[in-house]
PDB file of C-alpha atoms in Angstrom:
ATOM      1  CA  MET A 126      75.923  46.365 114.841  1.00  0.00           C
ATOM      2  CA  LYS A 127      73.800  48.537 112.549  1.00  0.00           C
ATOM      3  CA  LYS A 128      74.289  51.523 114.871  1.00  0.00           C
ATOM      4  CA  ILE A 129      78.065  51.097 114.799  1.00  0.00           C
ATOM      5  CA  PHE A 130      77.975  50.834 110.996  1.00  0.00           C
ATOM      6  CA  LEU A 131      75.871  54.003 110.742  1.00  0.00           C
ATOM      7  CA  ILE A 132      78.253  55.864 113.059  1.00  0.00           C
ATOM      8  CA  ILE A 133      81.240  54.818 110.934  1.00  0.00           C
ATOM      9  CA  VAL A 134      79.491  55.811 107.678  1.00  0.00           C
ATOM     10  CA  THR A 135      78.443  59.167 109.164  1.00  0.00           C
ATOM     11  CA  ALA A 136      81.990  59.811 110.368  1.00  0.00           C
ATOM     12  CA  LEU A 137      83.442  58.963 106.953  1.00  0.00           C
ATOM     13  CA  LEU A 138      80.924  61.194 105.173  1.00  0.00           C
ATOM     14  CA  SER A 139      81.730  63.997 107.607  1.00  0.00           C
ATOM     15  CA  LEU A 140      85.442  63.621 106.902  1.00  0.00           C
ATOM     16  CA  GLY A 141      84.725  63.692 103.178  1.00  0.00           C
ATOM     17  CA  CYS A 142      82.615  66.860 103.495  1.00  0.00           C
ATOM     18  CA  ASN A 143      85.289  68.532 105.639  1.00  0.00           C
ATOM     19  CA  ALA A 144      87.941  67.680 103.055  1.00  0.00           C
ATOM     20  CA  GLN A 145      85.794  69.078 100.229  1.00  0.00           C
ATOM     21  CA  ASN A 146      85.112  72.227 102.233  1.00  0.00           C
ATOM     22  CA  ALA A 147      88.820  72.732 102.966  1.00  0.00           C
ATOM     23  CA  ALA A 148      89.645  72.176  99.279  1.00  0.00           C
ATOM     24  CA  LEU A 149      87.065  74.790  98.195  1.00  0.00           C
ATOM     25  CA  ALA A 150      88.329  77.218 100.840  1.00  0.00           C
ATOM     26  CA  LYS A 151      91.885  76.787  99.569  1.00  0.00           C
ATOM     27  CA  LYS A 152      90.746  77.324  95.975  1.00  0.00           C
ATOM     28  CA  VAL A 153      88.886  80.526  96.921  1.00  0.00           C
ATOM     29  CA  ILE A 154      91.721  82.019  98.955  1.00  0.00           C
ATOM     30  CA  GLU A 155      94.291  81.137  96.273  1.00  0.00           C
ATOM     31  CA  LYS A 156      92.204  82.860  93.572  1.00  0.00           C
ATOM     32  CA  THR A 157      91.669  85.845  95.882  1.00  0.00           C
ATOM     33  CA  SER A 158      95.419  85.998  96.528  1.00  0.00           C
ATOM     34  CA  GLN A 159      96.084  86.035  92.768  1.00  0.00           C
ATOM     35  CA  VAL A 160      93.650  88.927  92.250  1.00  0.00           C
ATOM     36  CA  ILE A 161      95.045  90.999  95.106  1.00  0.00           C
ATOM     37  CA  GLY A 162      98.669  89.976  94.769  1.00  0.00           C
ATOM     38  CA  ARG A 163      99.104  90.926  91.127  1.00  0.00           C
ATOM     39  CA  PRO A 164     102.790  91.799  90.499  1.00  0.00           C
ATOM     40  CA  GLY A 165     102.193  95.488  89.783  1.00  0.00           C
ATOM     41  CA  GLY A 166     100.106  96.138  92.881  1.00  0.00           C
ATOM     42  CA  ALA A 167      96.702  97.697  93.523  1.00  0.00           C
ATOM     43  CA  LYS A 168      94.886 100.334  95.560  1.00  0.00           C
ATOM     44  CA  ALA A 169      91.587 100.562  97.497  1.00  0.00           C
ATOM     45  CA  ASN A 170      89.611 102.415 100.156  1.00  0.00           C
ATOM     46  CA  PHE A 171      89.257 100.913 103.628  1.00  0.00           C
ATOM     47  CA  THR A 172      87.531 101.445 106.976  1.00  0.00           C
ATOM     48  CA  VAL A 173      88.841  99.791 110.156  1.00  0.00           C
ATOM     49  CA  PHE A 174      86.770  99.419 113.318  1.00  0.00           C
ATOM     50  CA  SER A 175      87.655  98.011 116.745  1.00  0.00           C
ATOM     51  CA  LYS A 176      86.710  98.874 120.326  1.00  0.00           C
ATOM     52  CA  LYS A 177      90.291  99.951 121.050  1.00  0.00           C
ATOM     53  CA  ILE A 178      90.858 102.327 118.132  1.00  0.00           C
ATOM     54  CA  GLY A 179      87.314 103.245 117.092  1.00  0.00           C
ATOM     55  CA  THR A 180      86.771 103.864 113.366  1.00  0.00           C
ATOM     56  CA  ILE A 181      89.528 104.829 110.913  1.00  0.00           C
ATOM     57  CA  SER A 182      89.028 105.326 107.169  1.00  0.00           C
ATOM     58  CA  GLY A 183      91.538 105.902 104.421  1.00  0.00           C
ATOM     59  CA  THR A 184      93.192 104.680 101.236  1.00  0.00           C
ATOM     60  CA  ILE A 185      95.784 101.968 100.738  1.00  0.00           C
ATOM     61  CA  ALA A 186      98.264 101.037  98.007  1.00  0.00           C
ATOM     62  CA  ILE A 187      99.717  97.514  98.042  1.00  0.00           C
ATOM     63  CA  LYS A 188     102.383  95.542  96.219  1.00  0.00           C
ATOM     64  CA  GLY A 189     103.291  92.092  97.494  1.00  0.00           C
ATOM     65  CA  THR A 190     103.854  92.429 101.255  1.00  0.00           C
ATOM     66  CA  LYS A 191     104.436  96.190 100.946  1.00  0.00           C
ATOM     67  CA  PHE A 192     101.792  98.817 101.636  1.00  0.00           C
ATOM     68  CA  ASN A 193     101.181 102.543 102.009  1.00  0.00           C
ATOM     69  CA  ALA A 194      98.098 103.513 104.028  1.00  0.00           C
ATOM     70  CA  LYS A 195      96.808 107.058 104.428  1.00  0.00           C
ATOM     71  CA  THR A 196      94.144 108.400 106.788  1.00  0.00           C
ATOM     72  CA  ASN A 197      93.285 111.931 107.881  1.00  0.00           C
ATOM     73  CA  LYS A 198      95.422 111.433 111.008  1.00  0.00           C
ATOM     74  CA  ALA A 199      98.368 109.345 109.851  1.00  0.00           C
ATOM     75  CA  ILE A 200     100.418 107.862 107.022  1.00  0.00           C
ATOM     76  CA  VAL A 201     101.952 104.396 107.253  1.00  0.00           C
ATOM     77  CA  TRP A 202     104.673 103.000 105.005  1.00  0.00           C
ATOM     78  CA  TYR A 203     105.782  99.352 105.059  1.00  0.00           C
ATOM     79  CA  ASN A 204     108.514  98.082 102.721  1.00  0.00           C
ATOM     80  CA  GLY A 205     108.222  94.408 103.645  1.00  0.00           C
ATOM     81  CA  LYS A 206     110.451  94.688 106.721  1.00  0.00           C
ATOM     82  CA  THR A 207     110.308  98.144 108.311  1.00  0.00           C
ATOM     83  CA  GLN A 208     107.235 100.239 109.102  1.00  0.00           C
ATOM     84  CA  TRP A 209     107.164 104.028 109.420  1.00  0.00           C
ATOM     85  CA  SER A 210     104.102 105.633 111.021  1.00  0.00           C
ATOM     86  CA  TYR A 211     103.714 109.396 110.682  1.00  0.00           C
ATOM     87  CA  LEU A 212     101.300 111.060 113.106  1.00  0.00           C
ATOM     88  CA  LYS A 213     100.108 114.431 111.840  1.00  0.00           C
ATOM     89  CA  SER A 214      99.080 115.676 115.305  1.00  0.00           C
ATOM     90  CA  THR A 215     102.581 115.282 116.792  1.00  0.00           C
ATOM     91  CA  ASN A 216     104.678 115.556 113.610  1.00  0.00           C
ATOM     92  CA  GLU A 217     106.470 112.339 114.645  1.00  0.00           C
ATOM     93  CA  VAL A 218     107.515 109.264 112.692  1.00  0.00           C
ATOM     94  CA  ASN A 219     107.711 105.995 114.648  1.00  0.00           C
ATOM     95  CA  VAL A 220     109.943 103.336 113.088  1.00  0.00           C
ATOM     96  CA  THR A 221     109.041  99.747 114.003  1.00  0.00           C
ATOM     97  CA  THR A 222     109.155  96.116 112.910  1.00  0.00           C
ATOM     98  CA  PRO A 223     105.425  95.333 113.126  1.00  0.00           C
ATOM     99  CA  THR A 224     103.802  92.084 114.229  1.00  0.00           C
ATOM    100  CA  GLN A 225     101.437  90.110 112.021  1.00  0.00           C
ATOM    101  CA  ALA A 226      98.369  91.638 113.703  1.00  0.00           C
ATOM    102  CA  GLN A 227      99.807  95.184 113.578  1.00  0.00           C
ATOM    103  CA  ARG A 228     100.450  94.848 109.848  1.00  0.00           C
ATOM    104  CA  MET A 229      96.972  93.502 109.207  1.00  0.00           C
ATOM    105  CA  SER A 230      95.291  96.279 111.189  1.00  0.00           C
ATOM    106  CA  MET A 231      96.634  98.726 108.585  1.00  0.00           C
ATOM    107  CA  ASN A 232      96.852  96.391 105.567  1.00  0.00           C
ATOM    108  CA  PRO A 233      93.743  94.214 105.230  1.00  0.00           C
ATOM    109  CA  TYR A 234      95.392  92.273 102.405  1.00  0.00           C
ATOM    110  CA  THR A 235      98.061  90.771 104.680  1.00  0.00           C
ATOM    111  CA  PHE A 236      96.003  87.563 104.820  1.00  0.00           C
ATOM    112  CA  ILE A 237      97.049  86.654 101.245  1.00  0.00           C
ATOM    113  CA  ASN A 238     100.453  85.710 102.619  1.00  0.00           C
ATOM    114  CA  ILE A 239      99.827  84.620 106.217  1.00  0.00           C
ATOM    115  CA  TRP A 240      97.069  82.059 105.572  1.00  0.00           C
ATOM    116  CA  LYS A 241      99.693  79.489 104.554  1.00  0.00           C
ATOM    117  CA  SER A 242     101.424  79.634 107.935  1.00  0.00           C
ATOM    118  CA  GLY A 243      99.377  77.592 110.380  1.00  0.00           C
ATOM    119  CA  PHE A 244      95.708  78.266 109.619  1.00  0.00           C
ATOM    120  CA  LYS A 245      92.852  75.786 109.217  1.00  0.00           C
ATOM    121  CA  LEU A 246      90.576  76.799 106.316  1.00  0.00           C
ATOM    122  CA  GLY A 247      86.812  76.553 105.945  1.00  0.00           C
ATOM    123  CA  VAL A 248      84.217  78.267 103.749  1.00  0.00           C
ATOM    124  CA  THR A 249      80.467  78.888 103.558  1.00  0.00           C
ATOM    125  CA  THR A 250      78.411  80.768 100.980  1.00  0.00           C
ATOM    126  CA  LYS A 251      76.093  83.724 101.552  1.00  0.00           C
ATOM    127  CA  GLY A 252      74.336  85.260  98.559  1.00  0.00           C
ATOM    128  CA  GLN A 253      76.938  86.390  96.037  1.00  0.00           C
ATOM    129  CA  ASN A 254      79.824  85.886  98.466  1.00  0.00           C
ATOM    130  CA  TYR A 255      82.059  83.238  99.926  1.00  0.00           C
ATOM    131  CA  ILE A 256      82.741  83.576 103.659  1.00  0.00           C
ATOM    132  CA  LEU A 257      86.192  82.178 104.388  1.00  0.00           C
ATOM    133  CA  HIS A 258      86.891  81.125 107.976  1.00  0.00           C
ATOM    134  CA  LEU A 259      90.511  80.823 109.104  1.00  0.00           C
ATOM    135  CA  ILE A 260      91.473  79.455 112.518  1.00  0.00           C
ATOM    136  CA  SER A 261      95.080  79.504 113.699  1.00  0.00           C
ATOM    137  CA  ASN A 262      96.471  76.148 114.783  1.00  0.00           C
ATOM    138  CA  THR A 263      99.729  77.539 116.124  1.00  0.00           C
ATOM    139  CA  SER A 264     100.550  79.954 118.931  1.00  0.00           C
ATOM    140  CA  LYS A 265     103.085  81.666 116.641  1.00  0.00           C
ATOM    141  CA  ASN A 266     100.289  83.549 114.863  1.00  0.00           C
ATOM    142  CA  SER A 267      99.308  86.801 116.570  1.00  0.00           C
ATOM    143  CA  ILE A 268      95.922  86.528 114.811  1.00  0.00           C
ATOM    144  CA  SER A 269      93.749  83.731 116.232  1.00  0.00           C
ATOM    145  CA  GLU A 270      90.847  83.753 113.794  1.00  0.00           C
ATOM    146  CA  MET A 271      89.628  85.478 110.619  1.00  0.00           C
ATOM    147  CA  TYR A 272      86.471  85.771 108.530  1.00  0.00           C
ATOM    148  CA  ILE A 273      86.971  87.031 104.961  1.00  0.00           C
ATOM    149  CA  THR A 274      84.052  87.960 102.694  1.00  0.00           C
ATOM    150  CA  VAL A 275      84.939  87.356  99.023  1.00  0.00           C
ATOM    151  CA  ASN A 276      82.826  88.054  95.934  1.00  0.00           C
ATOM    152  CA  LYS A 277      82.113  84.825  94.009  1.00  0.00           C
ATOM    153  CA  SER A 278      82.665  86.310  90.554  1.00  0.00           C
ATOM    154  CA  SER A 279      85.521  88.808  91.050  1.00  0.00           C
ATOM    155  CA  TYR A 280      87.277  87.086  93.987  1.00  0.00           C
ATOM    156  CA  SER A 281      87.787  90.518  95.522  1.00  0.00           C
ATOM    157  CA  PRO A 282      87.330  90.726  99.324  1.00  0.00           C
ATOM    158  CA  SER A 283      84.875  93.276 100.710  1.00  0.00           C
ATOM    159  CA  ALA A 284      85.261  92.637 104.453  1.00  0.00           C
ATOM    160  CA  ILE A 285      87.724  91.061 106.865  1.00  0.00           C
ATOM    161  CA  LYS A 286      87.065  90.354 110.528  1.00  0.00           C
ATOM    162  CA  MET A 287      90.020  89.222 112.640  1.00  0.00           C
ATOM    163  CA  ARG A 288      90.490  88.251 116.269  1.00  0.00           C
ATOM    164  CA  GLN A 289      93.586  88.894 118.351  1.00  0.00           C
ATOM    165  CA  ASN A 290      93.137  87.262 121.770  1.00  0.00           C
ATOM    166  CA  LYS A 291      89.544  88.308 122.589  1.00  0.00           C
ATOM    167  CA  ASP A 292      89.521  91.535 120.583  1.00  0.00           C
ATOM    168  CA  TRP A 293      87.869  91.705 117.152  1.00  0.00           C
ATOM    169  CA  THR A 294      88.790  94.147 114.384  1.00  0.00           C
ATOM    170  CA  THR A 295      86.563  94.615 111.323  1.00  0.00           C
ATOM    171  CA  ILE A 296      87.908  95.983 108.033  1.00  0.00           C
ATOM    172  CA  SER A 297      85.623  97.019 105.172  1.00  0.00           C
ATOM    173  CA  ILE A 298      87.146  97.375 101.695  1.00  0.00           C
ATOM    174  CA  ALA A 299      85.800  99.262  98.670  1.00  0.00           C
ATOM    175  CA  ASN A 300      86.885 100.487  95.217  1.00  0.00           C
ATOM    176  CA  PHE A 301      89.590  97.859  94.686  1.00  0.00           C
ATOM    177  CA  GLN A 302      91.601  98.885  91.602  1.00  0.00           C
ATOM    178  CA  PRO A 303      94.372  96.767  90.039  1.00  0.00           C
ATOM    179  CA  LYS A 304      96.927  99.477  89.301  1.00  0.00           C
ATOM    180  CA  ASN A 305     100.731  99.437  89.155  1.00  0.00           C
ATOM    181  CA  GLN A 306     102.396 101.025  92.183  1.00  0.00           C
ATOM    182  CA  PRO A 307     105.972 102.432  92.256  1.00  0.00           C
ATOM    183  CA  ASP A 308     108.276 100.879  94.887  1.00  0.00           C
ATOM    184  CA  GLN A 309     109.327 104.226  96.376  1.00  0.00           C
ATOM    185  CA  ILE A 310     105.877 104.909  97.858  1.00  0.00           C
ATOM    186  CA  PHE A 311     106.358 102.071 100.374  1.00  0.00           C
ATOM    187  CA  SER A 312     109.289 103.668 102.212  1.00  0.00           C
ATOM    188  CA  PHE A 313     109.385 106.859 104.269  1.00  0.00           C
ATOM    189  CA  ASN A 314     111.323 109.714 102.665  1.00  0.00           C
ATOM    190  CA  SER A 315     112.585 112.213 105.255  1.00  0.00           C
ATOM    191  CA  LYS A 316     112.895 114.912 102.552  1.00  0.00           C
ATOM    192  CA  ASP A 317     109.091 114.991 102.334  1.00  0.00           C
ATOM    193  CA  PHE A 318     108.800 115.633 106.106  1.00  0.00           C
ATOM    194  CA  PRO A 319     111.886 117.717 106.979  1.00  0.00           C
ATOM    195  CA  SER A 320     110.554 118.955 110.323  1.00  0.00           C
ATOM    196  CA  ALA A 321     109.268 115.579 111.589  1.00  0.00           C
ATOM    197  CA  GLU A 322     110.965 113.890 114.557  1.00  0.00           C
ATOM    198  CA  VAL A 323     111.962 110.318 113.690  1.00  0.00           C
ATOM    199  CA  ILE A 324     111.753 107.897 116.654  1.00  0.00           C
ATOM    200  CA  ASP A 325     113.305 104.450 116.149  1.00  0.00           C
ATOM    201  CA  LEU A 326     111.419 101.913 118.282  1.00  0.00           C
ATOM    202  CA  ARG A 327     112.970  98.769 116.831  1.00  0.00           C
TER     203      ARG A 327
END
């Protein structure tokens, strides 16, 4: 009887700890979302690494779901619906409607919106950072799992690791600057690239 009682108590305590952990994780990601998702936008430097694409570094401007990412090989515009990807080597612009994972591979801040749609939240602490752990509980998400490193005092993320199927992509973020961004920088303007071939892949 005592063993059964101890098992029940342990189970209840575990449920309580899990609930507290989920509540803290939600608090952290909500505060992080407020910092990143400020109405005027922000900009930062980023480095993306995966086995498929290797290492890519550049700068990014964000505003809500919109972003403009620049590297030494490409420029990507996303206005919240359509994405334009300009490849300098071919002088081509590919027009697409990107998936969740495709958007996040170029915009590390995509998680501030997608975490609400079918992800289980958890958090641990490591030094001056929170480590958020997000696991998808629906097959609709193209991202299966994420780890997000967030500074405890500024609530600014410094690293994001995400898994799509069995492939991991790591994104490092630096020099986050809250700074107002004009809406026009999130859409491709053909006048700026008059000789580029535009290929609509939608």
